[in-house]
mmCIF file of C-alpha atoms in Angstrom:
data_model
loop_
_atom_site.group_PDB
_atom_site.id
_atom_site.type_symbol
_atom_site.label_atom_id
_atom_site.label_comp_id
_atom_site.label_asym_id
_atom_site.label_seq_id
_atom_site.Cartn_x
_atom_site.Cartn_y
_atom_site.Cartn_z
ATOM 1 C CA MET A 1 -32.562 -16.235 -35.955
ATOM 2 C CA ASP A 2 -32.980 -13.878 -38.964
ATOM 3 C CA ASP A 3 -32.239 -10.094 -39.062
ATOM 4 C CA ARG A 4 -35.813 -9.190 -38.155
ATOM 5 C CA ASP A 5 -35.750 -11.472 -35.099
ATOM 6 C CA ALA A 6 -32.460 -9.931 -33.971
ATOM 7 C CA GLN A 7 -33.905 -6.426 -34.380
ATOM 8 C CA ASP A 8 -36.965 -7.372 -32.385
ATOM 9 C CA GLU A 9 -34.814 -8.881 -29.663
ATOM 10 C CA ALA A 10 -32.582 -5.803 -29.454
ATOM 11 C CA GLY A 11 -35.720 -3.607 -29.350
ATOM 12 C CA ARG A 12 -37.058 -5.569 -26.386
ATOM 13 C CA GLU A 13 -33.778 -5.145 -24.589
ATOM 14 C CA GLN A 14 -33.625 -1.366 -24.664
ATOM 15 C CA PRO A 15 -36.168 -0.394 -21.988
ATOM 16 C CA GLY A 16 -35.135 -1.548 -18.535
ATOM 17 C CA THR A 17 -32.154 -3.487 -19.998
ATOM 18 C CA GLY A 18 -30.282 -3.594 -16.743
ATOM 19 C CA VAL A 19 -32.974 -5.121 -14.581
ATOM 20 C CA ARG A 20 -34.068 -7.491 -17.363
ATOM 21 C CA SER A 21 -30.546 -8.705 -17.984
ATOM 22 C CA VAL A 22 -29.922 -9.302 -14.329
ATOM 23 C CA ARG A 23 -33.137 -11.356 -14.067
ATOM 24 C CA ARG A 24 -32.185 -13.415 -17.127
ATOM 25 C CA ALA A 25 -28.705 -13.951 -15.835
ATOM 26 C CA LEU A 26 -30.047 -15.166 -12.547
ATOM 27 C CA ASP A 27 -32.412 -17.500 -14.388
ATOM 28 C CA ILE A 28 -29.455 -19.045 -16.214
ATOM 29 C CA LEU A 29 -27.534 -19.575 -12.925
ATOM 30 C CA GLY A 30 -30.676 -21.084 -11.417
ATOM 31 C CA LEU A 31 -30.528 -23.857 -13.894
ATOM 32 C CA LEU A 32 -27.450 -25.278 -12.105
ATOM 33 C CA SER A 33 -28.133 -27.788 -9.341
ATOM 34 C CA GLU A 34 -26.689 -30.852 -7.771
ATOM 35 C CA ASP A 35 -28.555 -33.056 -10.292
ATOM 36 C CA ARG A 36 -27.422 -30.753 -13.193
ATOM 37 C CA PRO A 37 -23.958 -29.339 -12.418
ATOM 38 C CA VAL A 38 -23.294 -28.710 -16.078
ATOM 39 C CA ILE A 39 -25.630 -26.934 -18.527
ATOM 40 C CA THR A 40 -25.403 -26.582 -22.283
ATOM 41 C CA LEU A 41 -26.353 -23.591 -24.525
ATOM 42 C CA ARG A 42 -29.174 -25.701 -25.905
ATOM 43 C CA GLU A 43 -30.557 -26.395 -22.448
ATOM 44 C CA ILE A 44 -30.378 -22.693 -21.587
ATOM 45 C CA THR A 45 -32.154 -21.580 -24.751
ATOM 46 C CA ASP A 46 -34.806 -24.290 -24.509
ATOM 47 C CA THR A 47 -35.513 -23.686 -20.803
ATOM 48 C CA THR A 48 -35.457 -19.870 -20.780
ATOM 49 C CA GLY A 49 -36.966 -19.353 -24.221
ATOM 50 C CA LEU A 50 -34.382 -16.682 -24.952
ATOM 51 C CA ALA A 51 -32.800 -16.113 -28.336
ATOM 52 C CA LYS A 52 -29.389 -17.787 -28.805
ATOM 53 C CA THR A 53 -27.709 -14.393 -29.359
ATOM 54 C CA THR A 54 -29.048 -13.215 -25.981
ATOM 55 C CA VAL A 55 -27.950 -16.361 -24.254
ATOM 56 C CA LEU A 56 -24.486 -16.132 -25.734
ATOM 57 C CA ARG A 57 -24.139 -12.527 -24.513
ATOM 58 C CA LEU A 58 -25.331 -13.326 -21.027
ATOM 59 C CA VAL A 59 -23.166 -16.449 -20.752
ATOM 60 C CA GLN A 60 -20.114 -14.423 -21.886
ATOM 61 C CA THR A 61 -20.825 -11.780 -19.198
ATOM 62 C CA LEU A 62 -21.250 -14.474 -16.533
ATOM 63 C CA GLU A 63 -17.973 -16.138 -17.597
ATOM 64 C CA GLU A 64 -16.164 -12.747 -17.431
ATOM 65 C CA SER A 65 -17.567 -12.319 -13.918
ATOM 66 C CA GLY A 66 -16.386 -15.722 -12.898
ATOM 67 C CA LEU A 67 -19.934 -16.948 -12.192
ATOM 68 C CA LEU A 68 -19.857 -19.501 -14.987
ATOM 69 C CA TRP A 69 -16.959 -21.655 -16.020
ATOM 70 C CA SER A 70 -16.463 -23.267 -19.459
ATOM 71 C CA HIS A 71 -16.711 -27.057 -19.382
ATOM 72 C CA PRO A 72 -16.143 -29.610 -22.168
ATOM 73 C CA ALA A 73 -19.882 -30.476 -21.891
ATOM 74 C CA GLY A 74 -21.089 -26.906 -21.507
ATOM 75 C CA TYR A 75 -20.945 -24.546 -18.472
ATOM 76 C CA THR A 76 -20.634 -25.140 -14.795
ATOM 77 C CA ALA A 77 -20.460 -22.947 -11.589
ATOM 78 C CA GLY A 78 -17.456 -20.642 -11.672
ATOM 79 C CA PRO A 79 -15.132 -19.536 -8.804
ATOM 80 C CA GLY A 80 -17.185 -16.310 -8.314
ATOM 81 C CA LEU A 81 -20.101 -18.423 -7.140
ATOM 82 C CA TRP A 82 -17.822 -20.258 -4.709
ATOM 83 C CA ARG A 83 -16.679 -17.028 -3.224
ATOM 84 C CA TRP A 84 -20.294 -15.973 -2.701
ATOM 85 C CA ALA A 85 -21.184 -19.316 -1.267
ATOM 86 C CA TYR A 86 -18.240 -19.200 1.123
ATOM 87 C CA LEU A 87 -19.327 -15.748 2.302
ATOM 88 C CA ALA A 88 -23.011 -16.823 2.718
ATOM 89 C CA ARG A 89 -21.928 -19.938 4.658
ATOM 90 C CA SER A 90 -19.700 -17.938 7.005
ATOM 91 C CA GLN A 91 -22.497 -15.498 7.579
ATOM 92 C CA TRP A 92 -25.304 -18.157 8.076
ATOM 93 C CA GLU A 93 -23.439 -20.511 10.349
ATOM 94 C CA VAL A 94 -24.712 -20.515 13.938
ATOM 95 C CA PRO A 95 -22.222 -20.389 16.766
ATOM 96 C CA ARG A 96 -20.234 -23.526 17.444
ATOM 97 C CA GLU A 97 -21.753 -23.804 20.935
ATOM 98 C CA THR A 98 -25.254 -23.733 19.437
ATOM 99 C CA ARG A 99 -24.311 -26.463 16.935
ATOM 100 C CA LYS A 100 -23.036 -28.699 19.778
ATOM 101 C CA VAL A 101 -26.285 -28.322 21.778
ATOM 102 C CA MET A 102 -28.270 -29.214 18.637
ATOM 103 C CA ARG A 103 -26.100 -32.195 17.889
ATOM 104 C CA ASP A 104 -26.381 -33.572 21.439
ATOM 105 C CA LEU A 105 -30.136 -32.933 21.444
ATOM 106 C CA SER A 106 -30.636 -34.859 18.172
ATOM 107 C CA ASN A 107 -28.447 -37.768 19.336
ATOM 108 C CA ARG A 108 -30.396 -37.937 22.620
ATOM 109 C CA LEU A 109 -33.856 -37.673 21.096
ATOM 110 C CA GLY A 110 -33.180 -39.445 17.887
ATOM 111 C CA GLU A 111 -35.141 -36.868 15.820
ATOM 112 C CA THR A 112 -34.295 -33.964 13.573
ATOM 113 C CA VAL A 113 -33.510 -30.624 15.326
ATOM 114 C CA ASN A 114 -33.898 -27.282 13.581
ATOM 115 C CA ILE A 115 -33.419 -23.638 14.345
ATOM 116 C CA PHE A 116 -35.912 -21.175 12.679
ATOM 117 C CA ILE A 117 -35.834 -17.409 12.486
ATOM 118 C CA ALA A 118 -38.812 -15.216 11.578
ATOM 119 C CA ARG A 119 -38.552 -13.239 8.364
ATOM 120 C CA ASP A 120 -41.598 -11.184 7.464
ATOM 121 C CA VAL A 121 -44.556 -13.614 7.183
ATOM 122 C CA LYS A 122 -42.300 -16.655 6.859
ATOM 123 C CA ARG A 123 -39.722 -18.563 8.960
ATOM 124 C CA VAL A 124 -36.346 -19.547 7.671
ATOM 125 C CA CYS A 125 -34.295 -22.621 8.717
ATOM 126 C CA VAL A 126 -30.790 -21.418 9.630
ATOM 127 C CA ALA A 127 -29.426 -24.656 11.159
ATOM 128 C CA HIS A 128 -30.404 -28.322 11.399
ATOM 129 C CA GLU A 129 -29.246 -31.686 12.633
ATOM 130 C CA GLU A 130 -30.865 -34.629 10.957
ATOM 131 C CA SER A 131 -32.346 -37.645 12.697
ATOM 132 C CA PRO A 132 -30.397 -40.867 12.414
ATOM 133 C CA HIS A 133 -33.600 -42.660 11.334
ATOM 134 C CA PRO A 134 -34.066 -43.567 7.672
ATOM 135 C CA LEU A 135 -37.613 -42.068 7.863
ATOM 136 C CA ARG A 136 -37.046 -38.531 9.099
ATOM 137 C CA HIS A 137 -38.125 -34.948 8.644
ATOM 138 C CA VAL A 138 -35.687 -33.095 6.360
ATOM 139 C CA VAL A 139 -35.471 -29.304 6.204
ATOM 140 C CA ASP A 140 -32.516 -27.696 4.543
ATOM 141 C CA VAL A 141 -30.786 -24.557 5.659
ATOM 142 C CA GLY A 142 -32.350 -21.648 3.812
ATOM 143 C CA ASP A 143 -35.770 -23.370 3.418
ATOM 144 C CA GLU A 144 -38.754 -21.061 4.101
ATOM 145 C CA GLN A 145 -42.008 -22.129 5.683
ATOM 146 C CA PRO A 146 -45.094 -19.980 6.537
ATOM 147 C CA LEU A 147 -45.504 -18.386 9.916
ATOM 148 C CA TRP A 148 -49.224 -19.307 10.088
ATOM 149 C CA ALA A 149 -48.519 -23.023 10.797
ATOM 150 C CA GLY A 150 -46.204 -25.178 12.822
ATOM 151 C CA ALA A 151 -44.803 -25.297 16.331
ATOM 152 C CA SER A 152 -41.916 -22.927 15.541
ATOM 153 C CA SER A 153 -44.334 -20.319 14.188
ATOM 154 C CA LYS A 154 -46.281 -20.273 17.471
ATOM 155 C CA VAL A 155 -43.053 -19.716 19.337
ATOM 156 C CA LEU A 156 -41.733 -17.074 16.948
ATOM 157 C CA LEU A 157 -44.969 -15.077 17.044
ATOM 158 C CA ARG A 158 -44.878 -14.590 20.823
ATOM 159 C CA ASP A 159 -43.614 -11.011 20.585
ATOM 160 C CA ALA A 160 -45.205 -10.227 17.211
ATOM 161 C CA SER A 161 -47.079 -6.949 16.792
ATOM 162 C CA GLU A 162 -50.746 -6.818 15.937
ATOM 163 C CA THR A 163 -49.810 -5.580 12.466
ATOM 164 C CA LEU A 164 -47.598 -8.585 11.826
ATOM 165 C CA LEU A 165 -50.172 -11.038 13.186
ATOM 166 C CA ARG A 166 -52.744 -9.593 10.802
ATOM 167 C CA ARG A 167 -50.316 -9.960 7.825
ATOM 168 C CA VAL A 168 -49.499 -13.473 8.781
ATOM 169 C CA ALA A 169 -53.197 -14.378 9.094
ATOM 170 C CA ALA A 170 -53.894 -12.727 5.726
ATOM 171 C CA SER A 171 -51.140 -14.875 4.160
ATOM 172 C CA SER A 172 -52.763 -18.094 5.422
ATOM 173 C CA PRO A 173 -55.415 -20.147 3.526
ATOM 174 C CA HIS A 174 -57.965 -19.046 6.177
ATOM 175 C CA GLY A 175 -57.487 -15.228 5.524
ATOM 176 C CA GLU A 176 -57.815 -12.551 8.140
ATOM 177 C CA SER A 177 -60.452 -14.587 10.048
ATOM 178 C CA TYR A 178 -57.515 -16.713 11.246
ATOM 179 C CA LEU A 179 -56.143 -13.780 13.385
ATOM 180 C CA ASP A 180 -57.850 -14.714 16.669
ATOM 181 C CA GLN A 181 -56.705 -18.348 16.423
ATOM 182 C CA LEU A 182 -53.187 -17.268 15.431
ATOM 183 C CA ARG A 183 -52.982 -14.935 18.494
ATOM 184 C CA ALA A 184 -54.366 -17.555 20.855
ATOM 185 C CA ARG A 185 -51.831 -20.190 19.680
ATOM 186 C CA ALA A 186 -48.946 -17.695 20.225
ATOM 187 C CA GLN A 187 -50.282 -16.847 23.724
ATOM 188 C CA ASP A 188 -50.647 -20.507 24.622
ATOM 189 C CA ALA A 189 -47.059 -21.196 23.544
ATOM 190 C CA ALA A 190 -45.877 -18.290 25.640
ATOM 191 C CA GLN A 191 -47.694 -19.529 28.748
ATOM 192 C CA ARG A 192 -46.523 -23.160 28.322
ATOM 193 C CA GLY A 193 -42.969 -22.270 27.344
ATOM 194 C CA TYR A 194 -43.111 -24.413 24.266
ATOM 195 C CA ALA A 195 -45.469 -25.305 21.358
ATOM 196 C CA VAL A 196 -46.629 -28.527 19.620
ATOM 197 C CA SER A 197 -48.032 -28.960 16.149
ATOM 198 C CA SER A 198 -49.270 -32.025 14.302
ATOM 199 C CA SER A 199 -49.903 -32.106 10.530
ATOM 200 C CA GLU A 200 -50.344 -28.369 10.505
ATOM 201 C CA TRP A 201 -47.963 -27.845 7.566
ATOM 202 C CA ASP A 202 -46.631 -31.298 6.553
ATOM 203 C CA GLU A 203 -49.156 -34.152 6.815
ATOM 204 C CA GLY A 204 -48.049 -36.836 9.232
ATOM 205 C CA LEU A 205 -45.451 -34.574 10.875
ATOM 206 C CA THR A 206 -45.256 -33.626 14.510
ATOM 207 C CA ALA A 207 -43.034 -30.926 15.925
ATOM 208 C CA VAL A 208 -42.238 -29.450 19.339
ATOM 209 C CA ALA A 209 -40.583 -26.048 19.636
ATOM 210 C CA ALA A 210 -39.144 -23.814 22.337
ATOM 211 C CA PRO A 211 -38.021 -20.151 22.234
ATOM 212 C CA VAL A 212 -34.445 -18.986 22.016
ATOM 213 C CA LEU A 213 -34.253 -15.596 23.757
ATOM 214 C CA GLY A 214 -31.996 -12.578 23.135
ATOM 215 C CA ARG A 215 -30.413 -10.405 25.741
ATOM 216 C CA SER A 216 -33.547 -8.321 26.044
ATOM 217 C CA GLY A 217 -35.669 -11.338 26.749
ATOM 218 C CA SER A 218 -37.431 -11.288 23.349
ATOM 219 C CA VAL A 219 -37.720 -14.311 21.093
ATOM 220 C CA VAL A 220 -35.062 -14.354 18.418
ATOM 221 C CA ALA A 221 -35.357 -17.894 17.191
ATOM 222 C CA SER A 222 -37.036 -21.250 17.775
ATOM 223 C CA LEU A 223 -35.400 -24.519 18.533
ATOM 224 C CA SER A 224 -37.536 -27.472 17.342
ATOM 225 C CA VAL A 225 -37.548 -31.166 17.149
ATOM 226 C CA SER A 226 -39.618 -32.859 14.464
ATOM 227 C CA GLY A 227 -40.410 -36.235 12.946
ATOM 228 C CA PRO A 228 -43.118 -38.679 11.855
ATOM 229 C CA SER A 229 -46.175 -38.412 14.088
ATOM 230 C CA GLN A 230 -46.077 -42.160 14.985
ATOM 231 C CA ARG A 231 -42.855 -41.530 16.867
ATOM 232 C CA PHE A 232 -44.414 -38.632 18.864
ATOM 233 C CA PRO A 233 -46.941 -40.114 21.266
ATOM 234 C CA TYR A 234 -48.040 -37.993 24.205
ATOM 235 C CA GLU A 235 -45.319 -39.172 26.590
ATOM 236 C CA ALA A 236 -42.643 -38.591 23.995
ATOM 237 C CA VAL A 237 -43.946 -35.073 23.362
ATOM 238 C CA GLU A 238 -43.666 -34.327 27.092
ATOM 239 C CA ARG A 239 -40.150 -35.623 27.256
ATOM 240 C CA PHE A 240 -39.157 -33.822 24.101
ATOM 241 C CA ALA A 241 -40.578 -30.547 25.410
ATOM 242 C CA ALA A 242 -38.561 -30.800 28.683
ATOM 243 C CA ASP A 243 -35.302 -31.538 26.864
ATOM 244 C CA LEU A 244 -36.088 -28.881 24.220
ATOM 245 C CA THR A 245 -36.798 -26.093 26.649
ATOM 246 C CA GLU A 246 -33.662 -26.876 28.610
ATOM 247 C CA ALA A 247 -31.555 -26.884 25.389
ATOM 248 C CA ALA A 248 -33.161 -23.599 24.191
ATOM 249 C CA ALA A 249 -32.357 -21.964 27.582
ATOM 250 C CA LEU A 250 -28.746 -23.087 27.251
ATOM 251 C CA ILE A 251 -28.475 -21.616 23.807
ATOM 252 C CA SER A 252 -30.059 -18.418 25.000
ATOM 253 C CA ASP A 253 -27.546 -18.216 27.914
ATOM 254 C CA GLN A 254 -24.683 -18.794 25.544
ATOM 255 C CA GLY A 255 -25.771 -15.742 23.506
ATOM 256 C CA PHE A 256 -27.354 -16.827 20.251
ATOM 257 C CA SER A 257 -26.688 -14.557 17.276
ATOM 258 C CA HIS A 258 -27.450 -14.728 13.540
ATOM 259 C CA PRO A 259 -27.527 -12.067 10.850
ATOM 260 C CA LEU A 260 -31.215 -12.790 10.051
ATOM 261 C CA SER A 261 -32.362 -12.487 13.644
ATOM 262 C CA ARG A 262 -34.162 -9.463 14.907
ATOM 263 C CA ALA A 263 -33.097 -7.293 17.833
ATOM 264 C CA HIS A 264 -31.096 -9.375 20.392
#
């Protein structure tokens, strides 16, 4: 980069430097993954499109903060990220008793078991136990899915305000006209005590969900079982629903808590 390029880059950095630098630093950290645990300066500059001088400055700051670590082949995650990851894991882990109920349920039903919590117009997976089958539904902790589709969404929207229902409907591909159907599905789930969905979000996927209640009796999470639709015939859904509602009631009685959950 010549002197003119350097001056242009510096000029672009001056207004809102703090926010822009944070975003760029996060973009660099976001390049790290299980498939790419080490990144090079060349990969950073090519992927981000930033000038080499800017990349060097950001990388140096990330190193000084312990978020990046020098590696013979480039840079890898530093100890600072591990501290954050350890903190996040300790905050996100569900109670041990809840984990045991989920594990027993997954072993008994042979399907994936998840716990979802509503966050704005989405639901977030906060715990899961994978099915032992090679062909199974996989949702990682931290994954977000929309609240306008899926069995867990119907359960989580049971106590939703009219304002939230309208926002969820507006976020769907159907728009605000979906409000009545959304409300009806939530009411139906409340009356039955559980909800069922088939190919509403993932094609070929069926899920059954039951509410986890807080001390006030409001829904704080959903407990769901999901898998390929061919393994969910009508009789299996009925059996899954019975086991699921029993397990969800047990988790509720144990006192489910999570930092993302709403009022308990």
